[in-house]
């Protein structure tokens, strides 16, 4: 996807004039884990950008988009990926501060593990922008750019209800009455977003669980039981396999699975297919939700295997991060549209929230291809070019 990030630079000046406008493209890149990238120009100073991993194409997309926007704005950029290793990310941020970063954009692996780095940044007068994952338990977080993560959870649950026929895509009541058996998956407990996703989803599903329309045969309805450490696909696959053995080996039918991330969804689907539950939804595969519109999962949706995903246009999030950096570097107040929701345990962090969309098979073209997030060829192949 490097060709797309080259295209970002040409339009980044326009992007900076808007709070949340689209950039160009998304997908995977080819930098090595932990590698350092120098930006161009550097007239405005140096910005350290700390991303959690390159095992997810989503985070590669974010890192590259933020770097491209900041470079076009005249900053040197120190972009680092930490391979989902907390000590590595801590060391990378320490080095950014030592090297004289003027601002930090951080997508934390563990939102509670960076207190000493944030203290050092504050002592050096370096503003810290928390990127998509809220950094917790520190007063030294200046701003938060993210999506409306509670609503993302609502959308994930809504998509599951649509897949089961309980709701129609327009939100009206569907014809299906149930009862339907579902299982619940959550993200990594050290990621603050996982809790927002879970709360939004459970608030949406709970009325249907209370009236018996939905049932969870395993009884695992607490986030601690449903959590998936580090959002690992293999961990989700193993848990789904265990659930199938413990709860469904007697012939109990499974109708749907709430999954909060496409990587988990693919692990869950692998387990379901291996258990003989069907290859596609049409021939009996349970409904599985997702998030991030990763190209491998978009292909599965297009092929009728995965039911849905949530499209969070990370180009817009990257643009908003650049706008926010610009404000702090100019000693101006960054624009926030939420000053109440994101309490990190020490302070309510001013935030800018972006909206997301549910992707179904019938709106892939409208949401993902027409917006040039993915091409038709990529959707059909499941591989980013």
PDB file of C-alpha atoms in Angstrom, residues 45-350:
ATOM      1  CA  UNK A  45      10.174  20.325  14.486  1.00  0.00           C
ATOM      2  CA  UNK A  46      10.079  16.599  15.213  1.00  0.00           C
ATOM      3  CA  UNK A  47       7.062  14.473  16.091  1.00  0.00           C
ATOM      4  CA  UNK A  48       7.432  11.004  17.592  1.00  0.00           C
ATOM      5  CA  UNK A  49       4.739   8.565  16.435  1.00  0.00           C
ATOM      6  CA  UNK A  50       4.489   5.351  18.477  1.00  0.00           C
ATOM      7  CA  UNK A  51       2.301   2.599  17.023  1.00  0.00           C
ATOM      8  CA  UNK A  52       1.648  -0.751  18.752  1.00  0.00           C
ATOM      9  CA  UNK A  53       2.334  -3.329  16.049  1.00  0.00           C
ATOM     10  CA  UNK A  54       2.677  -4.238  12.405  1.00  0.00           C
ATOM     11  CA  UNK A  55       0.870  -7.557  12.814  1.00  0.00           C
ATOM     12  CA  UNK A  56      -2.369  -5.720  11.974  1.00  0.00           C
ATOM     13  CA  UNK A  57      -2.664  -3.954   8.621  1.00  0.00           C
ATOM     14  CA  UNK A  58      -4.805  -1.360  10.357  1.00  0.00           C
ATOM     15  CA  UNK A  59      -1.898  -0.087  12.512  1.00  0.00           C
ATOM     16  CA  UNK A  60       0.463  -0.017   9.553  1.00  0.00           C
ATOM     17  CA  UNK A  61      -2.102   2.120   7.761  1.00  0.00           C
ATOM     18  CA  UNK A  62      -2.404   4.492  10.711  1.00  0.00           C
ATOM     19  CA  UNK A  63       1.325   4.890  11.176  1.00  0.00           C
ATOM     20  CA  UNK A  64       2.003   5.541   7.515  1.00  0.00           C
ATOM     21  CA  UNK A  65      -0.904   7.978   7.168  1.00  0.00           C
ATOM     22  CA  UNK A  66       0.102  10.002  10.232  1.00  0.00           C
ATOM     23  CA  UNK A  67       3.699  10.090   9.017  1.00  0.00           C
ATOM     24  CA  UNK A  68       2.682  11.253   5.535  1.00  0.00           C
ATOM     25  CA  UNK A  69       0.450  14.026   6.861  1.00  0.00           C
ATOM     26  CA  UNK A  70       3.026  15.314   9.324  1.00  0.00           C
ATOM     27  CA  UNK A  71       5.793  15.179   6.736  1.00  0.00           C
ATOM     28  CA  UNK A  72       3.739  17.248   4.310  1.00  0.00           C
ATOM     29  CA  UNK A  73       3.071  19.723   7.139  1.00  0.00           C
ATOM     30  CA  UNK A  74       6.817  20.263   7.518  1.00  0.00           C
ATOM     31  CA  UNK A  75       7.763  18.037  10.438  1.00  0.00           C
ATOM     32  CA  UNK A  76      10.426  15.403  10.842  1.00  0.00           C
ATOM     33  CA  UNK A  77       8.726  12.179  11.900  1.00  0.00           C
ATOM     34  CA  UNK A  78      10.124   9.386  14.058  1.00  0.00           C
ATOM     35  CA  UNK A  79       7.684   6.520  13.384  1.00  0.00           C
ATOM     36  CA  UNK A  80       8.098   3.385  15.500  1.00  0.00           C
ATOM     37  CA  UNK A  81       6.210   0.084  15.657  1.00  0.00           C
ATOM     38  CA  UNK A  82       6.606  -1.948  18.867  1.00  0.00           C
ATOM     39  CA  UNK A  83       5.590  -5.492  17.855  1.00  0.00           C
ATOM     40  CA  UNK A  84       2.968  -5.600  20.646  1.00  0.00           C
ATOM     41  CA  UNK A  85       5.789  -5.603  23.205  1.00  0.00           C
ATOM     42  CA  UNK A  86       5.294  -3.157  26.097  1.00  0.00           C
ATOM     43  CA  UNK A  87       8.998  -2.747  27.057  1.00  0.00           C
ATOM     44  CA  UNK A  88       9.843  -2.100  23.405  1.00  0.00           C
ATOM     45  CA  UNK A  89       7.256   0.654  23.132  1.00  0.00           C
ATOM     46  CA  UNK A  90       8.398   2.193  26.415  1.00  0.00           C
ATOM     47  CA  UNK A  91      12.001   2.234  25.187  1.00  0.00           C
ATOM     48  CA  UNK A  92      10.991   3.709  21.852  1.00  0.00           C
ATOM     49  CA  UNK A  93       9.134   6.582  23.514  1.00  0.00           C
ATOM     50  CA  UNK A  94      12.030   7.153  25.927  1.00  0.00           C
ATOM     51  CA  UNK A  95      14.317   7.459  22.916  1.00  0.00           C
ATOM     52  CA  UNK A  96      11.957   9.865  21.162  1.00  0.00           C
ATOM     53  CA  UNK A  97      12.044  12.130  24.209  1.00  0.00           C
ATOM     54  CA  UNK A  98      15.834  11.846  24.512  1.00  0.00           C
ATOM     55  CA  UNK A  99      16.182  12.718  20.826  1.00  0.00           C
ATOM     56  CA  UNK A 100      14.253  15.933  21.319  1.00  0.00           C
ATOM     57  CA  UNK A 101      10.755  15.223  20.023  1.00  0.00           C
ATOM     58  CA  UNK A 102       8.558  18.313  20.085  1.00  0.00           C
ATOM     59  CA  UNK A 103       5.298  16.331  20.259  1.00  0.00           C
ATOM     60  CA  UNK A 104       4.260  12.700  20.703  1.00  0.00           C
ATOM     61  CA  UNK A 105       1.433  10.762  19.052  1.00  0.00           C
ATOM     62  CA  UNK A 106       0.992   7.463  20.898  1.00  0.00           C
ATOM     63  CA  UNK A 107      -1.216   4.443  20.217  1.00  0.00           C
ATOM     64  CA  UNK A 108      -0.445   2.498  23.375  1.00  0.00           C
ATOM     65  CA  UNK A 109      -0.145  -1.272  23.628  1.00  0.00           C
ATOM     66  CA  UNK A 110      -1.114  -1.117  27.287  1.00  0.00           C
ATOM     67  CA  UNK A 111      -2.838   2.133  28.234  1.00  0.00           C
ATOM     68  CA  UNK A 112      -1.567   1.906  31.804  1.00  0.00           C
ATOM     69  CA  UNK A 113       2.114   1.162  31.150  1.00  0.00           C
ATOM     70  CA  UNK A 114       3.559   4.520  30.076  1.00  0.00           C
ATOM     71  CA  UNK A 115       3.428   6.653  33.228  1.00  0.00           C
ATOM     72  CA  UNK A 116       7.170   7.267  33.480  1.00  0.00           C
ATOM     73  CA  UNK A 117       7.412   8.170  29.801  1.00  0.00           C
ATOM     74  CA  UNK A 118       4.531  10.614  30.124  1.00  0.00           C
ATOM     75  CA  UNK A 119       6.097  12.159  33.211  1.00  0.00           C
ATOM     76  CA  UNK A 120       9.315  12.684  31.260  1.00  0.00           C
ATOM     77  CA  UNK A 121       7.396  14.202  28.353  1.00  0.00           C
ATOM     78  CA  UNK A 122       5.598  16.620  30.668  1.00  0.00           C
ATOM     79  CA  UNK A 123       8.876  17.633  32.325  1.00  0.00           C
ATOM     80  CA  UNK A 124      10.272  18.414  28.876  1.00  0.00           C
ATOM     81  CA  UNK A 125       7.160  20.342  27.831  1.00  0.00           C
ATOM     82  CA  UNK A 126       6.229  17.801  25.141  1.00  0.00           C
ATOM     83  CA  UNK A 127       2.473  17.539  24.362  1.00  0.00           C
ATOM     84  CA  UNK A 128       1.106  13.992  24.212  1.00  0.00           C
ATOM     85  CA  UNK A 129      -1.733  13.066  21.871  1.00  0.00           C
ATOM     86  CA  UNK A 130      -3.271   9.698  22.666  1.00  0.00           C
ATOM     87  CA  UNK A 131      -4.144   8.010  19.365  1.00  0.00           C
ATOM     88  CA  UNK A 132      -7.264   5.809  19.259  1.00  0.00           C
ATOM     89  CA  UNK A 133      -6.334   3.969  22.482  1.00  0.00           C
ATOM     90  CA  UNK A 134      -6.746   6.091  25.592  1.00  0.00           C
ATOM     91  CA  UNK A 135      -3.646   6.297  27.795  1.00  0.00           C
ATOM     92  CA  UNK A 136      -4.790   5.830  31.374  1.00  0.00           C
ATOM     93  CA  UNK A 137      -3.764   6.752  34.922  1.00  0.00           C
ATOM     94  CA  UNK A 138      -1.746   9.845  34.022  1.00  0.00           C
ATOM     95  CA  UNK A 139      -2.499  13.547  34.067  1.00  0.00           C
ATOM     96  CA  UNK A 140       0.085  14.037  31.313  1.00  0.00           C
ATOM     97  CA  UNK A 141      -2.200  13.151  28.416  1.00  0.00           C
ATOM     98  CA  UNK A 142      -3.088  16.339  26.593  1.00  0.00           C
ATOM     99  CA  UNK A 143      -5.581  15.173  23.977  1.00  0.00           C
ATOM    100  CA  UNK A 144      -7.281  12.091  22.573  1.00  0.00           C
ATOM    101  CA  UNK A 145      -8.192  11.462  18.921  1.00  0.00           C
ATOM    102  CA  UNK A 146     -10.404   8.454  18.301  1.00  0.00           C
ATOM    103  CA  UNK A 147     -13.703   7.166  17.009  1.00  0.00           C
ATOM    104  CA  UNK A 148     -16.930   7.055  18.991  1.00  0.00           C
ATOM    105  CA  UNK A 149     -15.972   3.705  20.458  1.00  0.00           C
ATOM    106  CA  UNK A 150     -19.149   3.144  22.454  1.00  0.00           C
ATOM    107  CA  UNK A 151     -21.079   3.585  19.215  1.00  0.00           C
ATOM    108  CA  UNK A 152     -18.703   1.158  17.477  1.00  0.00           C
ATOM    109  CA  UNK A 153     -19.842  -1.442  20.012  1.00  0.00           C
ATOM    110  CA  UNK A 154     -23.472  -0.538  19.347  1.00  0.00           C
ATOM    111  CA  UNK A 155     -22.826  -1.013  15.630  1.00  0.00           C
ATOM    112  CA  UNK A 156     -21.161  -4.399  16.147  1.00  0.00           C
ATOM    113  CA  UNK A 157     -24.150  -5.650  18.125  1.00  0.00           C
ATOM    114  CA  UNK A 158     -26.596  -4.104  15.678  1.00  0.00           C
ATOM    115  CA  UNK A 159     -24.861  -5.890  12.795  1.00  0.00           C
ATOM    116  CA  UNK A 160     -25.178  -9.195  14.679  1.00  0.00           C
ATOM    117  CA  UNK A 161     -28.895  -8.555  15.222  1.00  0.00           C
ATOM    118  CA  UNK A 162     -29.294  -7.758  11.521  1.00  0.00           C
ATOM    119  CA  UNK A 163     -27.511 -10.956  10.565  1.00  0.00           C
ATOM    120  CA  UNK A 164     -29.834 -12.976  12.778  1.00  0.00           C
ATOM    121  CA  UNK A 165     -32.877 -11.263  11.246  1.00  0.00           C
ATOM    122  CA  UNK A 166     -33.971  -9.630  14.508  1.00  0.00           C
ATOM    123  CA  UNK A 167     -33.400  -6.202  12.955  1.00  0.00           C
ATOM    124  CA  UNK A 168     -33.336  -4.933   9.383  1.00  0.00           C
ATOM    125  CA  UNK A 169     -30.410  -2.872   8.094  1.00  0.00           C
ATOM    126  CA  UNK A 170     -32.493   0.304   8.440  1.00  0.00           C
ATOM    127  CA  UNK A 171     -32.959  -0.406  12.158  1.00  0.00           C
ATOM    128  CA  UNK A 172     -36.571  -1.548  11.926  1.00  0.00           C
ATOM    129  CA  UNK A 173     -37.711  -4.822  13.474  1.00  0.00           C
ATOM    130  CA  UNK A 174     -37.054  -7.940  11.454  1.00  0.00           C
ATOM    131  CA  UNK A 175     -39.193 -11.042  11.133  1.00  0.00           C
ATOM    132  CA  UNK A 176     -37.013 -13.433  13.129  1.00  0.00           C
ATOM    133  CA  UNK A 177     -38.080 -14.124  16.709  1.00  0.00           C
ATOM    134  CA  UNK A 178     -35.534 -16.606  18.052  1.00  0.00           C
ATOM    135  CA  UNK A 179     -34.455 -17.818  20.441  1.00  0.00           C
ATOM    136  CA  UNK A 180     -30.936 -17.598  19.023  1.00  0.00           C
ATOM    137  CA  UNK A 181     -27.753 -18.941  20.601  1.00  0.00           C
ATOM    138  CA  UNK A 182     -24.793 -16.578  20.506  1.00  0.00           C
ATOM    139  CA  UNK A 183     -21.306 -16.359  22.006  1.00  0.00           C
ATOM    140  CA  UNK A 184     -19.488 -13.183  22.990  1.00  0.00           C
ATOM    141  CA  UNK A 185     -15.889 -12.122  22.374  1.00  0.00           C
ATOM    142  CA  UNK A 186     -14.147  -9.016  23.697  1.00  0.00           C
ATOM    143  CA  UNK A 187     -10.802  -7.371  23.030  1.00  0.00           C
ATOM    144  CA  UNK A 188      -7.747  -7.047  25.225  1.00  0.00           C
ATOM    145  CA  UNK A 189      -8.529  -5.766  28.721  1.00  0.00           C
ATOM    146  CA  UNK A 190      -5.460  -3.523  28.745  1.00  0.00           C
ATOM    147  CA  UNK A 191      -6.914  -1.609  25.774  1.00  0.00           C
ATOM    148  CA  UNK A 192      -9.394   0.967  27.049  1.00  0.00           C
ATOM    149  CA  UNK A 193     -11.318   0.767  23.771  1.00  0.00           C
ATOM    150  CA  UNK A 194     -12.198  -2.869  24.423  1.00  0.00           C
ATOM    151  CA  UNK A 195     -14.345  -1.755  27.344  1.00  0.00           C
ATOM    152  CA  UNK A 196     -16.172   0.875  25.276  1.00  0.00           C
ATOM    153  CA  UNK A 197     -16.826  -1.654  22.508  1.00  0.00           C
ATOM    154  CA  UNK A 198     -18.118  -4.163  25.044  1.00  0.00           C
ATOM    155  CA  UNK A 199     -20.343  -1.662  26.842  1.00  0.00           C
ATOM    156  CA  UNK A 200     -21.907  -0.442  23.602  1.00  0.00           C
ATOM    157  CA  UNK A 201     -22.489  -3.972  22.379  1.00  0.00           C
ATOM    158  CA  UNK A 202     -23.870  -5.324  25.639  1.00  0.00           C
ATOM    159  CA  UNK A 203     -26.186  -2.363  26.174  1.00  0.00           C
ATOM    160  CA  UNK A 204     -27.591  -3.137  22.724  1.00  0.00           C
ATOM    161  CA  UNK A 205     -27.864  -6.914  23.188  1.00  0.00           C
ATOM    162  CA  UNK A 206     -29.015  -6.997  26.821  1.00  0.00           C
ATOM    163  CA  UNK A 207     -32.727  -6.334  26.177  1.00  0.00           C
ATOM    164  CA  UNK A 208     -32.812  -9.273  23.759  1.00  0.00           C
ATOM    165  CA  UNK A 209     -30.990 -11.436  26.280  1.00  0.00           C
ATOM    166  CA  UNK A 210     -33.419 -10.395  29.014  1.00  0.00           C
ATOM    167  CA  UNK A 211     -36.508 -11.322  26.974  1.00  0.00           C
ATOM    168  CA  UNK A 212     -35.067 -14.639  25.800  1.00  0.00           C
ATOM    169  CA  UNK A 213     -34.578 -13.727  22.146  1.00  0.00           C
ATOM    170  CA  UNK A 214     -30.843 -14.241  22.633  1.00  0.00           C
ATOM    171  CA  UNK A 215     -29.182 -16.853  24.799  1.00  0.00           C
ATOM    172  CA  UNK A 216     -25.498 -17.482  25.607  1.00  0.00           C
ATOM    173  CA  UNK A 217     -25.290 -21.254  26.182  1.00  0.00           C
ATOM    174  CA  UNK A 218     -21.736 -21.128  27.566  1.00  0.00           C
ATOM    175  CA  UNK A 219     -22.829 -18.666  30.242  1.00  0.00           C
ATOM    176  CA  UNK A 220     -19.726 -16.567  29.535  1.00  0.00           C
ATOM    177  CA  UNK A 221     -21.254 -13.095  29.585  1.00  0.00           C
ATOM    178  CA  UNK A 222     -18.629 -11.112  31.528  1.00  0.00           C
ATOM    179  CA  UNK A 223     -15.923  -9.172  29.710  1.00  0.00           C
ATOM    180  CA  UNK A 224     -13.234 -10.969  31.729  1.00  0.00           C
ATOM    181  CA  UNK A 225     -14.497 -14.308  30.363  1.00  0.00           C
ATOM    182  CA  UNK A 226     -14.793 -12.995  26.797  1.00  0.00           C
ATOM    183  CA  UNK A 227     -11.509 -11.032  26.684  1.00  0.00           C
ATOM    184  CA  UNK A 228      -8.786 -11.780  24.116  1.00  0.00           C
ATOM    185  CA  UNK A 229      -5.307 -10.766  25.253  1.00  0.00           C
ATOM    186  CA  UNK A 230      -3.515  -8.517  22.714  1.00  0.00           C
ATOM    187  CA  UNK A 231      -6.387  -9.057  20.267  1.00  0.00           C
ATOM    188  CA  UNK A 232      -4.647 -12.207  19.008  1.00  0.00           C
ATOM    189  CA  UNK A 233      -6.380 -14.189  16.255  1.00  0.00           C
ATOM    190  CA  UNK A 234      -4.923 -17.475  17.488  1.00  0.00           C
ATOM    191  CA  UNK A 235      -6.226 -16.830  21.017  1.00  0.00           C
ATOM    192  CA  UNK A 236      -9.741 -16.206  19.697  1.00  0.00           C
ATOM    193  CA  UNK A 237      -9.579 -19.340  17.572  1.00  0.00           C
ATOM    194  CA  UNK A 238      -8.550 -21.466  20.577  1.00  0.00           C
ATOM    195  CA  UNK A 239     -11.323 -20.040  22.735  1.00  0.00           C
ATOM    196  CA  UNK A 240     -13.913 -20.683  20.021  1.00  0.00           C
ATOM    197  CA  UNK A 241     -12.645 -24.245  19.673  1.00  0.00           C
ATOM    198  CA  UNK A 242     -12.941 -24.695  23.448  1.00  0.00           C
ATOM    199  CA  UNK A 243     -16.480 -23.307  23.433  1.00  0.00           C
ATOM    200  CA  UNK A 244     -17.488 -25.645  20.627  1.00  0.00           C
ATOM    201  CA  UNK A 245     -16.118 -28.620  22.572  1.00  0.00           C
ATOM    202  CA  UNK A 246     -17.563 -27.658  25.954  1.00  0.00           C
ATOM    203  CA  UNK A 247     -20.952 -26.313  24.904  1.00  0.00           C
ATOM    204  CA  UNK A 248     -21.900 -27.389  21.381  1.00  0.00           C
ATOM    205  CA  UNK A 249     -20.594 -30.945  21.034  1.00  0.00           C
ATOM    206  CA  UNK A 250     -24.059 -32.266  22.020  1.00  0.00           C
ATOM    207  CA  UNK A 251     -25.649 -30.796  18.902  1.00  0.00           C
ATOM    208  CA  UNK A 252     -26.667 -27.448  20.386  1.00  0.00           C
ATOM    209  CA  UNK A 253     -26.896 -24.998  17.493  1.00  0.00           C
ATOM    210  CA  UNK A 254     -24.828 -21.810  17.418  1.00  0.00           C
ATOM    211  CA  UNK A 255     -26.385 -18.950  15.461  1.00  0.00           C
ATOM    212  CA  UNK A 256     -24.039 -16.000  15.932  1.00  0.00           C
ATOM    213  CA  UNK A 257     -20.820 -14.675  17.445  1.00  0.00           C
ATOM    214  CA  UNK A 258     -20.127 -11.120  18.576  1.00  0.00           C
ATOM    215  CA  UNK A 259     -16.548 -10.360  17.529  1.00  0.00           C
ATOM    216  CA  UNK A 260     -15.030  -6.901  18.078  1.00  0.00           C
ATOM    217  CA  UNK A 261     -12.174  -7.122  15.542  1.00  0.00           C
ATOM    218  CA  UNK A 262     -11.640  -8.700  12.118  1.00  0.00           C
ATOM    219  CA  UNK A 263      -8.538 -10.600  13.197  1.00  0.00           C
ATOM    220  CA  UNK A 264     -10.530 -12.304  15.946  1.00  0.00           C
ATOM    221  CA  UNK A 265     -13.365 -12.893  13.475  1.00  0.00           C
ATOM    222  CA  UNK A 266     -11.092 -14.796  11.133  1.00  0.00           C
ATOM    223  CA  UNK A 267      -9.858 -16.990  13.990  1.00  0.00           C
ATOM    224  CA  UNK A 268     -13.442 -17.634  15.092  1.00  0.00           C
ATOM    225  CA  UNK A 269     -14.511 -18.477  11.533  1.00  0.00           C
ATOM    226  CA  UNK A 270     -11.596 -20.900  11.147  1.00  0.00           C
ATOM    227  CA  UNK A 271     -12.757 -22.730  14.274  1.00  0.00           C
ATOM    228  CA  UNK A 272     -16.380 -22.801  13.108  1.00  0.00           C
ATOM    229  CA  UNK A 273     -15.488 -24.108   9.674  1.00  0.00           C
ATOM    230  CA  UNK A 274     -13.181 -26.754  11.115  1.00  0.00           C
ATOM    231  CA  UNK A 275     -16.062 -27.916  13.303  1.00  0.00           C
ATOM    232  CA  UNK A 276     -18.220 -28.477  10.221  1.00  0.00           C
ATOM    233  CA  UNK A 277     -20.615 -25.572  10.749  1.00  0.00           C
ATOM    234  CA  UNK A 278     -20.551 -24.595   7.096  1.00  0.00           C
ATOM    235  CA  UNK A 279     -18.289 -22.692   4.739  1.00  0.00           C
ATOM    236  CA  UNK A 280     -20.613 -19.737   4.152  1.00  0.00           C
ATOM    237  CA  UNK A 281     -23.550 -18.104   5.895  1.00  0.00           C
ATOM    238  CA  UNK A 282     -25.826 -19.476   3.196  1.00  0.00           C
ATOM    239  CA  UNK A 283     -24.956 -23.060   4.071  1.00  0.00           C
ATOM    240  CA  UNK A 284     -25.163 -22.653   7.842  1.00  0.00           C
ATOM    241  CA  UNK A 285     -22.079 -20.795   9.081  1.00  0.00           C
ATOM    242  CA  UNK A 286     -23.040 -18.678  12.126  1.00  0.00           C
ATOM    243  CA  UNK A 287     -23.234 -14.898  11.817  1.00  0.00           C
ATOM    244  CA  UNK A 288     -19.902 -13.285  12.830  1.00  0.00           C
ATOM    245  CA  UNK A 289     -19.351  -9.536  13.287  1.00  0.00           C
ATOM    246  CA  UNK A 290     -16.033  -7.668  13.101  1.00  0.00           C
ATOM    247  CA  UNK A 291     -14.218  -4.345  13.037  1.00  0.00           C
ATOM    248  CA  UNK A 292     -11.574  -2.428  11.032  1.00  0.00           C
ATOM    249  CA  UNK A 293     -12.513  -3.424   7.459  1.00  0.00           C
ATOM    250  CA  UNK A 294      -9.288  -5.404   7.036  1.00  0.00           C
ATOM    251  CA  UNK A 295      -8.994  -6.550   3.447  1.00  0.00           C
ATOM    252  CA  UNK A 296      -8.938 -10.272   4.288  1.00  0.00           C
ATOM    253  CA  UNK A 297     -12.232  -9.881   6.148  1.00  0.00           C
ATOM    254  CA  UNK A 298     -13.756  -7.628   3.493  1.00  0.00           C
ATOM    255  CA  UNK A 299     -13.170 -10.462   1.017  1.00  0.00           C
ATOM    256  CA  UNK A 300     -14.859 -12.870   3.443  1.00  0.00           C
ATOM    257  CA  UNK A 301     -17.854 -10.533   3.671  1.00  0.00           C
ATOM    258  CA  UNK A 302     -17.941 -10.207  -0.110  1.00  0.00           C
ATOM    259  CA  UNK A 303     -17.863 -14.024  -0.342  1.00  0.00           C
ATOM    260  CA  UNK A 304     -20.681 -14.477   2.195  1.00  0.00           C
ATOM    261  CA  UNK A 305     -18.475 -15.921   4.947  1.00  0.00           C
ATOM    262  CA  UNK A 306     -18.091 -13.146   7.537  1.00  0.00           C
ATOM    263  CA  UNK A 307     -21.280 -11.171   7.978  1.00  0.00           C
ATOM    264  CA  UNK A 308     -20.072  -7.639   8.724  1.00  0.00           C
ATOM    265  CA  UNK A 309     -17.329  -5.335   9.898  1.00  0.00           C
ATOM    266  CA  UNK A 310     -17.076  -1.778  11.185  1.00  0.00           C
ATOM    267  CA  UNK A 311     -15.370   0.711   8.889  1.00  0.00           C
ATOM    268  CA  UNK A 312     -13.366   3.268  10.845  1.00  0.00           C
ATOM    269  CA  UNK A 313     -11.754   5.416   8.170  1.00  0.00           C
ATOM    270  CA  UNK A 314      -8.269   5.696   9.619  1.00  0.00           C
ATOM    271  CA  UNK A 315      -7.370   8.284   6.990  1.00  0.00           C
ATOM    272  CA  UNK A 316      -9.687  10.679   8.800  1.00  0.00           C
ATOM    273  CA  UNK A 317      -8.204   9.730  12.169  1.00  0.00           C
ATOM    274  CA  UNK A 318      -4.693  10.370  10.883  1.00  0.00           C
ATOM    275  CA  UNK A 319      -5.783  13.731   9.485  1.00  0.00           C
ATOM    276  CA  UNK A 320      -7.260  14.649  12.862  1.00  0.00           C
ATOM    277  CA  UNK A 321      -4.035  13.700  14.628  1.00  0.00           C
ATOM    278  CA  UNK A 322      -2.114  16.013  12.299  1.00  0.00           C
ATOM    279  CA  UNK A 323      -4.584  18.855  12.898  1.00  0.00           C
ATOM    280  CA  UNK A 324      -4.186  18.352  16.644  1.00  0.00           C
ATOM    281  CA  UNK A 325      -0.381  18.341  16.483  1.00  0.00           C
ATOM    282  CA  UNK A 326      -0.533  21.541  14.446  1.00  0.00           C
ATOM    283  CA  UNK A 327      -2.622  23.212  17.138  1.00  0.00           C
ATOM    284  CA  UNK A 328      -0.270  22.277  19.966  1.00  0.00           C
ATOM    285  CA  UNK A 329       2.828  23.250  18.024  1.00  0.00           C
ATOM    286  CA  UNK A 330       1.251  26.665  17.386  1.00  0.00           C
ATOM    287  CA  UNK A 331       0.374  27.024  21.104  1.00  0.00           C
ATOM    288  CA  UNK A 332      -3.319  26.982  20.208  1.00  0.00           C
ATOM    289  CA  UNK A 333      -6.198  25.056  21.761  1.00  0.00           C
ATOM    290  CA  UNK A 334      -6.953  21.841  19.903  1.00  0.00           C
ATOM    291  CA  UNK A 335     -10.557  21.432  18.810  1.00  0.00           C
ATOM    292  CA  UNK A 336     -12.479  18.908  20.935  1.00  0.00           C
ATOM    293  CA  UNK A 337     -16.006  17.662  20.354  1.00  0.00           C
ATOM    294  CA  UNK A 338     -16.174  15.623  23.577  1.00  0.00           C
ATOM    295  CA  UNK A 339     -14.978  16.831  26.963  1.00  0.00           C
ATOM    296  CA  UNK A 340     -16.948  14.416  29.154  1.00  0.00           C
ATOM    297  CA  UNK A 341     -16.676  10.778  28.042  1.00  0.00           C
ATOM    298  CA  UNK A 342     -13.023   9.813  28.343  1.00  0.00           C
ATOM    299  CA  UNK A 343     -11.916   9.751  31.957  1.00  0.00           C
ATOM    300  CA  UNK A 344      -8.505   8.090  32.116  1.00  0.00           C
ATOM    301  CA  UNK A 345      -8.665   7.564  35.859  1.00  0.00           C
ATOM    302  CA  UNK A 346      -6.918  10.830  36.679  1.00  0.00           C
ATOM    303  CA  UNK A 347      -8.526  13.376  34.371  1.00  0.00           C
ATOM    304  CA  UNK A 348     -11.137  13.714  31.674  1.00  0.00           C
ATOM    305  CA  UNK A 349      -9.105  13.956  28.486  1.00  0.00           C
ATOM    306  CA  UNK A 350     -10.428  16.373  25.830  1.00  0.00           C
TER     307      UNK A 350
END
